[in-house]
Protein backbone atom coordinates (compact mmCIF):
# COMPACT_ATOMS: atom_id res chain seq x y z
CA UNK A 1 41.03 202.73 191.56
CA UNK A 2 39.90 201.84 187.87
CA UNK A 3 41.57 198.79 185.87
CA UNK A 4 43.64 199.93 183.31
CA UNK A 5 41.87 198.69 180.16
CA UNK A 6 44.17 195.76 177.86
CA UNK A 7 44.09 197.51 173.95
CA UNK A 8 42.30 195.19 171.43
CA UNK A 9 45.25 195.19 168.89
CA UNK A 10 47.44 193.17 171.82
CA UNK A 11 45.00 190.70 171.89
CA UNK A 12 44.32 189.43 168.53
CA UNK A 13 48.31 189.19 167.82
CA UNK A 14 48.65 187.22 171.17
CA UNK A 15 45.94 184.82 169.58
CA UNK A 16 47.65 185.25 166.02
CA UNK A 17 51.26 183.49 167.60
CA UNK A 18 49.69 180.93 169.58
CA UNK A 19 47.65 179.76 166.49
CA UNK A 20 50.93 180.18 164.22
CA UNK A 21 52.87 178.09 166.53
CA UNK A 22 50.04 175.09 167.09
CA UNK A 23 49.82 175.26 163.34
CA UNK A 24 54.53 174.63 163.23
CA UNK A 25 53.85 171.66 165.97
CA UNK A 26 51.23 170.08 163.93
CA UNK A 27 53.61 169.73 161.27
CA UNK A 28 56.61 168.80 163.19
CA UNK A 29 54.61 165.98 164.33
CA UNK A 30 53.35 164.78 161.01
CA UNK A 31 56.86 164.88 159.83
CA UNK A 32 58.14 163.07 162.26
CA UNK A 33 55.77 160.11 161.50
CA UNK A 34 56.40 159.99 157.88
CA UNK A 35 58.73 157.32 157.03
CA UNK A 36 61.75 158.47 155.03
CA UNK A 37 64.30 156.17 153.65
CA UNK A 38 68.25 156.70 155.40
CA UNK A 39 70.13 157.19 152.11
CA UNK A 40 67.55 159.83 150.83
CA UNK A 41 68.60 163.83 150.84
CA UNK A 42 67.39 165.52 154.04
CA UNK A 43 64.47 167.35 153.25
CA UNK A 44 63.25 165.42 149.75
CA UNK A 45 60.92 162.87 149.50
CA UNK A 46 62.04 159.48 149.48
CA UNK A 47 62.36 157.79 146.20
CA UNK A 48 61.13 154.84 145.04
CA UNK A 49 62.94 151.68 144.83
CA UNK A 50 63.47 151.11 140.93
CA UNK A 51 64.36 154.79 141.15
CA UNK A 52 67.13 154.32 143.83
CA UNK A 53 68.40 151.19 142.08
CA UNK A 54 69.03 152.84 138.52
CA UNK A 55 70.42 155.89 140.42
CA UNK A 56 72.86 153.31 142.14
CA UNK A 57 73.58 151.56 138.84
CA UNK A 58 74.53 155.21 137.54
CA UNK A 59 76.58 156.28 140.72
CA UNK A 60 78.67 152.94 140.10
CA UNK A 61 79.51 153.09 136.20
CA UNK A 62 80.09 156.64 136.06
CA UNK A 63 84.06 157.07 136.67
CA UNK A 64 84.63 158.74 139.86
CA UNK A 65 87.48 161.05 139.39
CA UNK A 66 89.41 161.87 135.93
CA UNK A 67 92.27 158.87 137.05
CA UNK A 68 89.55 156.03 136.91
CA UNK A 69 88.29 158.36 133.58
CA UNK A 70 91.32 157.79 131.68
CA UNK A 71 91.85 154.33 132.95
CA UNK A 72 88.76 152.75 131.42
CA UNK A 73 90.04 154.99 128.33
CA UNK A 74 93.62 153.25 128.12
CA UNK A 75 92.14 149.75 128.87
CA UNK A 76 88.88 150.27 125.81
CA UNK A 77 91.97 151.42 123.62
CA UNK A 78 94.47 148.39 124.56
CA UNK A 79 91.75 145.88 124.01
CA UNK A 80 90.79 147.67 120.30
CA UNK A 81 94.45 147.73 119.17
CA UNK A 82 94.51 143.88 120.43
CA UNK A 83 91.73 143.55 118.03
CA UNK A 84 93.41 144.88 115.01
CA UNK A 85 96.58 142.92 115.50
CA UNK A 86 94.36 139.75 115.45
CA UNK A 87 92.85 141.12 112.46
CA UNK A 88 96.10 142.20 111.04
CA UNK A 89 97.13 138.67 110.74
CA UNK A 90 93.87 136.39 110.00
CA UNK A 91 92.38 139.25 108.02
CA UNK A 92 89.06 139.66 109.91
CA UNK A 93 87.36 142.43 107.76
CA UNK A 94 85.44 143.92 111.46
CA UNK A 95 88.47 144.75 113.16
CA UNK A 96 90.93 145.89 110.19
CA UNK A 97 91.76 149.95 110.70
CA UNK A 98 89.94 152.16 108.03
CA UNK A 99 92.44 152.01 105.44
CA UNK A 100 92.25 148.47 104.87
CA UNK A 101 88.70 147.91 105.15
CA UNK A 102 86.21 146.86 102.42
CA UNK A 103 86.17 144.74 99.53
CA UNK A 104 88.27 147.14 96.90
CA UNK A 105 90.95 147.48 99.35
CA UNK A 106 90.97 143.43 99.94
CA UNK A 107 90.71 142.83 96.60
CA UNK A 108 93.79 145.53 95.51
CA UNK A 109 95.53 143.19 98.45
CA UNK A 110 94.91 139.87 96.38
CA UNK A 111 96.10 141.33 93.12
CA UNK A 112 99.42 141.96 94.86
CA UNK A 113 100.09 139.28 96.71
CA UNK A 114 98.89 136.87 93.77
CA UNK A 115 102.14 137.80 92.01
CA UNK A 116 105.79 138.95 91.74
CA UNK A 117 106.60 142.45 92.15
CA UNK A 118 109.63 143.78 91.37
CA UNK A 119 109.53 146.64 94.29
CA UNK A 120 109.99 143.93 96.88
CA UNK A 121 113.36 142.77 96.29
CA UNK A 122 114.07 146.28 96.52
CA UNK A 123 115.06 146.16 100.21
CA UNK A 124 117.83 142.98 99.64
CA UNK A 125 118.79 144.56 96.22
CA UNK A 126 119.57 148.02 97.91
CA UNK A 127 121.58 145.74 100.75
CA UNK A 128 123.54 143.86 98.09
CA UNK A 129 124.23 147.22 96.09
CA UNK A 130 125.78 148.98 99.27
CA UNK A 131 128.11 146.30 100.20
CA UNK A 132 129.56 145.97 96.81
CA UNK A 133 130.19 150.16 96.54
CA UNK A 134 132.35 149.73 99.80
CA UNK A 135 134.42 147.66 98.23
CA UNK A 136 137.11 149.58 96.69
CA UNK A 137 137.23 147.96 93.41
CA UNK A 138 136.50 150.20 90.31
CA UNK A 139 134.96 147.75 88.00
CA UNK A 140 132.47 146.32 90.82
CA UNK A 141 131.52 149.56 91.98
CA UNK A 142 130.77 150.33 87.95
CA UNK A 143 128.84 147.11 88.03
CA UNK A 144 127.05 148.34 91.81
CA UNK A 145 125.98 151.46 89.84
CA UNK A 146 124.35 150.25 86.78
CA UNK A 147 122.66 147.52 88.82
CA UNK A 148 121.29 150.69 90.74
CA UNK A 149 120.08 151.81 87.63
CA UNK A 150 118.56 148.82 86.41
CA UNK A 151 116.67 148.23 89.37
CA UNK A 152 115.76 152.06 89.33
CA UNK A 153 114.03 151.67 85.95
CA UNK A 154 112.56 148.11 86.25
CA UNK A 155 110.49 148.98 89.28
CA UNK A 156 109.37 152.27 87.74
CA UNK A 157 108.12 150.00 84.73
CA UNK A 158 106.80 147.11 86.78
CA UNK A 159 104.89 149.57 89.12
CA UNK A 160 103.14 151.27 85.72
CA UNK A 161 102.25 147.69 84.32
CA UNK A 162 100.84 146.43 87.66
CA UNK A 163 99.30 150.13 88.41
CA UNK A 164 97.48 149.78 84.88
CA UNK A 165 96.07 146.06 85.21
CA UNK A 166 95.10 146.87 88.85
CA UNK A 167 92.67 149.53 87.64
CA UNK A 168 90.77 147.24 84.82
CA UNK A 169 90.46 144.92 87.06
CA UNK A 170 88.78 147.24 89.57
CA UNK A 171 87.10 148.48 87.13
CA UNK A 172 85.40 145.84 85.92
CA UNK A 173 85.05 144.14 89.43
CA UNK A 174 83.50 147.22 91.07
CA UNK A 175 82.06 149.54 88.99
CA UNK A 176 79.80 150.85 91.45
CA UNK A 177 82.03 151.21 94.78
CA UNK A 178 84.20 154.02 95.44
CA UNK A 179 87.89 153.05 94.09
CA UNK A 180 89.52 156.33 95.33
CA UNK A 181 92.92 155.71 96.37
CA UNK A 182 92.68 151.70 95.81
CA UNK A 183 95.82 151.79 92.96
CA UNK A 184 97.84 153.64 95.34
CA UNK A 185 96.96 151.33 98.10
CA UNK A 186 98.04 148.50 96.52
CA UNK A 187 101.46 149.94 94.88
CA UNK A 188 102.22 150.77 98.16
CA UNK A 189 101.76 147.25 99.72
CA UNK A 190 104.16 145.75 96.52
CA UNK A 191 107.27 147.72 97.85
CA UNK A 192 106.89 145.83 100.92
CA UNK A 193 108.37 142.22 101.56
CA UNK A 194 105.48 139.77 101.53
CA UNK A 195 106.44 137.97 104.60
CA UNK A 196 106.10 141.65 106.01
CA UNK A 197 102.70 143.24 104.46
CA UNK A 198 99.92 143.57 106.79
CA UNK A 199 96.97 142.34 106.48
CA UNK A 200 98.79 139.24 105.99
CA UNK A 201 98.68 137.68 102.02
CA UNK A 202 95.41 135.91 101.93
CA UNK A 203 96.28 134.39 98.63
CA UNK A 204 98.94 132.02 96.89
CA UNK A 205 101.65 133.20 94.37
CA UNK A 206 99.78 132.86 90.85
CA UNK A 207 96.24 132.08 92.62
CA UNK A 208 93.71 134.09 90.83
CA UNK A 209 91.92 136.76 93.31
């Protein structure tokens, strides 16, 4: 009986697998020796140490979840309102909020507080006035109301005069620096009580900013 012949094409891709699969061992092998760091990604090299350590650094200031996000948010925000309070009251020019910043606005503050304004007794005047219009006595409540009046018109006048002298003197002190809004700013802070303005009054009654 004759031997039933094996085909060529067989052959080679028995040889083709067995060289295919050697070659997949090989590299198992060599992979397996290769050291690889524990805390690296499977399948990624393994990084180097100052790498690892800034990546830590990273992983640990970066707020985990949105909570710890708005945490660190409330606390930066509680410690810069802290700030301004301080500043509020000792009149430290780095902390003070935008308004009151910069020398025209500190200077519009000394010009103020350096002298009597009529706009501040408004507040105890207005107090007085409303008691004595309770009282049901015709010629004190005709007394109430022209006092009303006379305030009225004396801290329209005083606010012109101090308004006028507050701009020459700005003037002359800063020609160069933006003065926008500094008169208004500083009318504004004379219809306030002085023992209530904030920034606290840096200067003296009569002391010349």
């Amino acid at each position: 009986m004759r031997a039933n012949p094996v085909p060529l094409g067989s052959v080679f891709r028995s040889r083709a697998k067995e060289e295919k699969a050697q070659a997949a061992d090989k590299a198992l092998v060599t992979d397996s020796k290769q050291t690889r760091d524990p805390q690296a990604p499977k399948g990624r090299p393994t990084p180097k140490r100052s790498e690892a350590q800034s990546q830590r650094r990273s992983v640990a200031q970066t707020p985990t979840t949105r909570k710890d996000a708005a945490k660190r948010q409330r606390e930066a925000r509680r410690v810069q309102l802290e700030k301004q309070r301080q500043a509020l009251a000792s009149g430290d020019e780095r902390y003070l909020p935008a308004r009151d910043k910069g020398p025209v606005r500190k200077f519009a503050r000394d010009f103020i507080d350096s002298r009597f304004n009529v706009a501040e007794f408004f507040l105890p005047l207005a107090v007085i006035i409303l008691v004595m219009t309770m009282i049901r006595v015709a010629p004190l409540q005709n007394f109430a109301l022209l006092l009303w009046l006379v305030a009225i018109v004396a801290i329209v006048l005083d606010a012109i005069i101090s308004g006028f002298r507050l701009r020459k003197r700005l003037a002359e002190r800063f020609p160069d620096h933006n003065r926008r809004g500094a008169v208004a700013y500083g009318l504004m802070r004379s219809l306030q009580m002085r023992r209530l303005r904030l920034p606290k009054p840096q200067v003296k009654r009569g002391e010349r900013p």
